[in-house]
Amino acid sequence: MSEATNGETVNYSAAIEAILFASGASVETGRIAQALGVTADEARQHIEALAKAYNDADRGITIIKLKDSYQMVSRKAYAPQIRTVMDLRRNTPLSQAALEVLAVVAYNQPVTKAFVEQVRGVDCSGVIGSLTSKDLIEEKGRLELPGRPLLYGTTENFLRCFNISSPEELPPLPEEPKEETADGKETEGKQAEDNPAV
């Protein structure tokens, strides 16, 4: 609780709950802090406390962090009941090709289409278009090279779907197997960073 400028008492938890519920989408911490009249760190503490209260009470809703934004969402455990009431159909699962392209983008972003195709060895125009339409990847600008190719990176929806707060939370890639040379020595497999992202 705190005294607002107009003399009224503000319940921070209730205010945050109202903001996130009314928004229906993610809200940046800075905007919440501005609305509450507190610092970003203070707002973050209040949001995390509210999220903990939801989790401790085993509520049907929870608050997730997406980079430096927060969103109120339904708990995954109740997805079947929600689908029944709202008559929602399951989304078509991603193809193996789409998962591979998504992984290349997620672990190397921002990257160009040419880089993705160099890694996979096939044309990826259709898959990139599909992932963009599903709001899993998006344009992140252009590379300062001849032709100024588009750069792609993952979206906030990607974080939401994979239940992570930032790309840094992705699991580490497996180490590449060592290759034995003609003289019997072992060398590391060629790393992706050896290839230019163009």
mmCIF file of C-alpha atoms in Angstrom:
data_model
loop_
_atom_site.group_PDB
_atom_site.id
_atom_site.type_symbol
_atom_site.label_atom_id
_atom_site.label_comp_id
_atom_site.label_asym_id
_atom_site.label_seq_id
_atom_site.Cartn_x
_atom_site.Cartn_y
_atom_site.Cartn_z
ATOM 1 C CA MET A 1 0.000 0.000 0.000
ATOM 2 C CA SER A 2 1.079 3.584 -0.601
ATOM 3 C CA GLU A 3 -0.339 7.065 -0.591
ATOM 4 C CA ALA A 4 -1.067 8.288 -4.107
ATOM 5 C CA THR A 5 -0.648 11.914 -5.122
ATOM 6 C CA ASN A 6 -4.393 12.503 -4.768
ATOM 7 C CA GLY A 7 -4.345 11.197 -1.208
ATOM 8 C CA GLU A 8 -5.929 7.822 -1.995
ATOM 9 C CA THR A 9 -4.299 4.597 -0.894
ATOM 10 C CA VAL A 10 -2.977 2.419 -3.735
ATOM 11 C CA ASN A 11 -2.925 -1.362 -3.424
ATOM 12 C CA TYR A 12 0.032 -2.184 -5.674
ATOM 13 C CA SER A 13 -0.848 -5.855 -6.080
ATOM 14 C CA ALA A 14 -4.432 -5.086 -7.013
ATOM 15 C CA ALA A 15 -3.333 -2.319 -9.384
ATOM 16 C CA ILE A 16 -0.863 -4.619 -11.140
ATOM 17 C CA GLU A 17 -3.488 -7.347 -11.352
ATOM 18 C CA ALA A 18 -5.937 -4.896 -12.931
ATOM 19 C CA ILE A 19 -3.352 -3.584 -15.404
ATOM 20 C CA LEU A 20 -2.289 -7.034 -16.608
ATOM 21 C CA PHE A 21 -5.848 -8.346 -16.759
ATOM 22 C CA ALA A 22 -7.134 -5.330 -18.705
ATOM 23 C CA SER A 23 -4.182 -5.351 -21.095
ATOM 24 C CA GLY A 24 -4.591 -8.946 -22.220
ATOM 25 C CA ALA A 25 -1.033 -8.768 -23.538
ATOM 26 C CA SER A 26 2.423 -8.264 -22.088
ATOM 27 C CA VAL A 27 3.168 -4.922 -20.417
ATOM 28 C CA GLU A 28 6.656 -3.488 -19.991
ATOM 29 C CA THR A 29 7.896 -3.091 -16.434
ATOM 30 C CA GLY A 30 8.601 0.589 -17.041
ATOM 31 C CA ARG A 31 4.999 1.279 -18.011
ATOM 32 C CA ILE A 32 3.707 -0.479 -14.897
ATOM 33 C CA ALA A 33 6.175 1.457 -12.743
ATOM 34 C CA GLN A 34 5.003 4.730 -14.294
ATOM 35 C CA ALA A 35 1.377 3.848 -13.620
ATOM 36 C CA LEU A 36 2.143 3.034 -9.990
ATOM 37 C CA GLY A 37 4.467 5.973 -9.440
ATOM 38 C CA VAL A 38 7.365 3.772 -8.337
ATOM 39 C CA THR A 39 10.771 2.774 -9.697
ATOM 40 C CA ALA A 40 11.136 -0.088 -12.159
ATOM 41 C CA ASP A 41 12.889 -2.204 -9.513
ATOM 42 C CA GLU A 42 10.059 -1.610 -7.035
ATOM 43 C CA ALA A 43 7.454 -2.459 -9.668
ATOM 44 C CA ARG A 44 9.349 -5.633 -10.522
ATOM 45 C CA GLN A 45 9.370 -6.673 -6.850
ATOM 46 C CA HIS A 46 5.599 -6.138 -6.550
ATOM 47 C CA ILE A 47 4.945 -8.089 -9.772
ATOM 48 C CA GLU A 48 7.119 -11.003 -8.664
ATOM 49 C CA ALA A 49 5.382 -11.036 -5.275
ATOM 50 C CA LEU A 50 1.982 -11.178 -6.987
ATOM 51 C CA ALA A 51 3.162 -13.973 -9.286
ATOM 52 C CA LYS A 52 4.411 -15.921 -6.258
ATOM 53 C CA ALA A 53 1.068 -15.460 -4.510
ATOM 54 C CA TYR A 54 -0.723 -16.903 -7.552
ATOM 55 C CA ASN A 55 1.637 -19.880 -7.683
ATOM 56 C CA ASP A 56 1.441 -20.541 -3.935
ATOM 57 C CA ALA A 57 -2.352 -20.517 -4.087
ATOM 58 C CA ASP A 58 -2.361 -22.866 -7.114
ATOM 59 C CA ARG A 59 -4.588 -20.472 -9.037
ATOM 60 C CA GLY A 60 -5.783 -21.065 -12.583
ATOM 61 C CA ILE A 61 -3.886 -17.999 -13.776
ATOM 62 C CA THR A 62 -0.265 -17.039 -13.426
ATOM 63 C CA ILE A 63 2.060 -14.206 -14.407
ATOM 64 C CA ILE A 64 4.952 -14.867 -16.762
ATOM 65 C CA LYS A 65 7.974 -12.742 -17.596
ATOM 66 C CA LEU A 66 8.849 -12.065 -21.234
ATOM 67 C CA LYS A 67 12.161 -10.191 -21.432
ATOM 68 C CA ASP A 68 11.358 -7.042 -19.407
ATOM 69 C CA SER A 69 7.583 -7.384 -19.732
ATOM 70 C CA TYR A 70 4.953 -9.325 -17.803
ATOM 71 C CA GLN A 71 1.716 -10.976 -18.880
ATOM 72 C CA MET A 72 -1.179 -12.642 -17.092
ATOM 73 C CA VAL A 73 -1.951 -16.024 -18.638
ATOM 74 C CA SER A 74 -3.927 -19.158 -17.869
ATOM 75 C CA ARG A 75 -2.025 -22.059 -16.375
ATOM 76 C CA LYS A 76 -1.058 -24.755 -18.890
ATOM 77 C CA ALA A 77 -2.491 -27.495 -16.684
ATOM 78 C CA TYR A 78 -6.001 -26.269 -17.474
ATOM 79 C CA ALA A 79 -5.563 -26.034 -21.254
ATOM 80 C CA PRO A 80 -7.873 -29.031 -21.949
ATOM 81 C CA GLN A 81 -10.758 -27.450 -19.993
ATOM 82 C CA ILE A 82 -10.195 -24.086 -21.668
ATOM 83 C CA ARG A 83 -10.239 -25.689 -25.116
ATOM 84 C CA THR A 84 -13.482 -27.479 -24.283
ATOM 85 C CA VAL A 85 -15.255 -24.307 -23.199
ATOM 86 C CA MET A 86 -13.895 -22.141 -26.015
ATOM 87 C CA ASP A 87 -14.086 -24.910 -28.627
ATOM 88 C CA LEU A 88 -10.468 -24.336 -29.563
ATOM 89 C CA ARG A 89 -8.609 -26.677 -31.858
ATOM 90 C CA ARG A 90 -5.036 -27.614 -31.264
ATOM 91 C CA ASN A 91 -2.619 -25.761 -33.486
ATOM 92 C CA THR A 92 -0.978 -27.856 -36.166
ATOM 93 C CA PRO A 93 2.407 -28.930 -34.770
ATOM 94 C CA LEU A 94 5.505 -27.524 -36.411
ATOM 95 C CA SER A 95 7.140 -29.673 -39.053
ATOM 96 C CA GLN A 96 10.678 -30.977 -38.571
ATOM 97 C CA ALA A 97 11.912 -28.417 -41.104
ATOM 98 C CA ALA A 98 10.193 -25.584 -39.213
ATOM 99 C CA LEU A 99 11.699 -26.729 -35.914
ATOM 100 C CA GLU A 100 15.157 -26.851 -37.469
ATOM 101 C CA VAL A 101 14.849 -23.347 -38.935
ATOM 102 C CA LEU A 102 13.451 -22.040 -35.655
ATOM 103 C CA ALA A 103 16.395 -23.542 -33.772
ATOM 104 C CA VAL A 104 18.927 -21.983 -36.163
ATOM 105 C CA VAL A 105 17.304 -18.565 -35.741
ATOM 106 C CA ALA A 106 16.876 -18.865 -31.969
ATOM 107 C CA TYR A 107 20.475 -19.852 -31.259
ATOM 108 C CA ASN A 108 22.159 -17.518 -33.759
ATOM 109 C CA GLN A 109 19.872 -14.467 -33.955
ATOM 110 C CA PRO A 110 19.775 -12.091 -35.604
ATOM 111 C CA VAL A 111 20.445 -14.016 -38.812
ATOM 112 C CA THR A 112 19.701 -13.710 -42.505
ATOM 113 C CA LYS A 113 17.745 -16.187 -44.604
ATOM 114 C CA ALA A 114 20.981 -16.979 -46.442
ATOM 115 C CA PHE A 115 22.655 -17.986 -43.178
ATOM 116 C CA VAL A 116 19.774 -20.308 -42.282
ATOM 117 C CA GLU A 117 19.930 -21.864 -45.747
ATOM 118 C CA GLN A 118 23.698 -22.259 -45.478
ATOM 119 C CA VAL A 119 23.305 -24.154 -42.200
ATOM 120 C CA ARG A 120 20.465 -26.386 -43.461
ATOM 121 C CA GLY A 121 21.631 -26.734 -47.058
ATOM 122 C CA VAL A 122 18.173 -26.145 -48.578
ATOM 123 C CA ASP A 123 15.916 -23.246 -49.507
ATOM 124 C CA CYS A 124 14.037 -21.986 -46.435
ATOM 125 C CA SER A 125 11.851 -19.232 -47.901
ATOM 126 C CA GLY A 126 8.572 -21.066 -47.302
ATOM 127 C CA VAL A 127 9.460 -22.164 -43.781
ATOM 128 C CA ILE A 128 10.601 -18.691 -42.770
ATOM 129 C CA GLY A 129 7.353 -17.284 -44.147
ATOM 130 C CA SER A 130 5.350 -19.840 -42.155
ATOM 131 C CA LEU A 131 7.220 -19.117 -38.917
ATOM 132 C CA THR A 132 6.719 -15.401 -39.470
ATOM 133 C CA SER A 133 2.975 -15.862 -39.995
ATOM 134 C CA LYS A 134 2.833 -17.887 -36.758
ATOM 135 C CA ASP A 135 4.553 -14.973 -34.981
ATOM 136 C CA LEU A 136 7.478 -17.124 -33.877
ATOM 137 C CA ILE A 137 10.113 -15.128 -35.758
ATOM 138 C CA GLU A 138 10.114 -11.562 -37.058
ATOM 139 C CA GLU A 139 12.231 -9.101 -38.998
ATOM 140 C CA LYS A 140 14.880 -7.440 -36.836
ATOM 141 C CA GLY A 141 16.302 -4.979 -39.323
ATOM 142 C CA ARG A 142 18.752 -5.306 -42.195
ATOM 143 C CA LEU A 143 22.394 -6.309 -42.460
ATOM 144 C CA GLU A 144 24.688 -3.516 -43.645
ATOM 145 C CA LEU A 145 25.947 -5.392 -46.693
ATOM 146 C CA PRO A 146 25.187 -5.159 -50.424
ATOM 147 C CA GLY A 147 21.506 -5.841 -50.936
ATOM 148 C CA ARG A 148 20.874 -5.163 -47.229
ATOM 149 C CA PRO A 149 19.398 -8.616 -46.485
ATOM 150 C CA LEU A 150 16.729 -8.908 -43.797
ATOM 151 C CA LEU A 151 17.697 -10.117 -40.343
ATOM 152 C CA TYR A 152 15.416 -12.452 -38.395
ATOM 153 C CA GLY A 153 15.039 -13.145 -34.699
ATOM 154 C CA THR A 154 12.545 -14.757 -32.350
ATOM 155 C CA THR A 155 9.459 -12.985 -31.028
ATOM 156 C CA GLU A 156 7.831 -12.505 -27.662
ATOM 157 C CA ASN A 157 5.331 -15.156 -28.715
ATOM 158 C CA PHE A 158 8.237 -17.584 -29.166
ATOM 159 C CA LEU A 159 9.244 -16.976 -25.546
ATOM 160 C CA ARG A 160 5.648 -17.483 -24.439
ATOM 161 C CA CYS A 161 5.290 -20.750 -26.366
ATOM 162 C CA PHE A 162 8.535 -22.172 -24.999
ATOM 163 C CA ASN A 163 7.867 -20.870 -21.482
ATOM 164 C CA ILE A 164 11.111 -18.890 -21.168
ATOM 165 C CA SER A 165 11.793 -15.259 -20.288
ATOM 166 C CA SER A 166 14.594 -14.649 -22.798
ATOM 167 C CA PRO A 167 16.594 -16.510 -25.478
ATOM 168 C CA GLU A 168 19.434 -16.826 -22.945
ATOM 169 C CA GLU A 169 17.322 -19.445 -21.133
ATOM 170 C CA LEU A 170 17.408 -21.833 -24.084
ATOM 171 C CA PRO A 171 19.166 -25.103 -23.220
ATOM 172 C CA PRO A 172 22.800 -25.313 -24.333
ATOM 173 C CA LEU A 173 23.498 -26.935 -27.671
ATOM 174 C CA PRO A 174 25.097 -30.393 -27.548
ATOM 175 C CA GLU A 175 28.814 -30.458 -28.219
ATOM 176 C CA GLU A 176 29.755 -31.452 -31.734
ATOM 177 C CA PRO A 177 31.430 -34.878 -32.024
ATOM 178 C CA LYS A 178 35.163 -34.945 -32.509
ATOM 179 C CA GLU A 179 36.430 -36.027 -35.896
ATOM 180 C CA GLU A 180 39.504 -38.203 -36.375
ATOM 181 C CA THR A 181 42.013 -36.961 -38.926
ATOM 182 C CA ALA A 182 44.224 -39.059 -41.178
ATOM 183 C CA ASP A 183 47.074 -38.884 -38.649
ATOM 184 C CA GLY A 184 44.817 -40.238 -35.915
ATOM 185 C CA LYS A 185 44.351 -36.926 -34.094
ATOM 186 C CA GLU A 186 40.926 -35.790 -32.976
ATOM 187 C CA THR A 187 39.580 -32.376 -33.967
ATOM 188 C CA GLU A 188 36.401 -30.556 -33.026
ATOM 189 C CA GLY A 189 33.579 -30.503 -35.560
ATOM 190 C CA LYS A 190 33.265 -27.312 -37.552
ATOM 191 C CA GLN A 191 31.373 -24.704 -35.546
ATOM 192 C CA ALA A 192 28.484 -22.679 -36.904
ATOM 193 C CA GLU A 193 30.295 -19.434 -36.098
ATOM 194 C CA ASP A 194 32.907 -20.307 -38.715
ATOM 195 C CA ASN A 195 30.294 -19.459 -41.322
ATOM 196 C CA PRO A 196 29.354 -15.828 -41.999
ATOM 197 C CA ALA A 197 25.777 -14.875 -41.172
ATOM 198 C CA VAL A 198 25.071 -13.761 -44.733
#
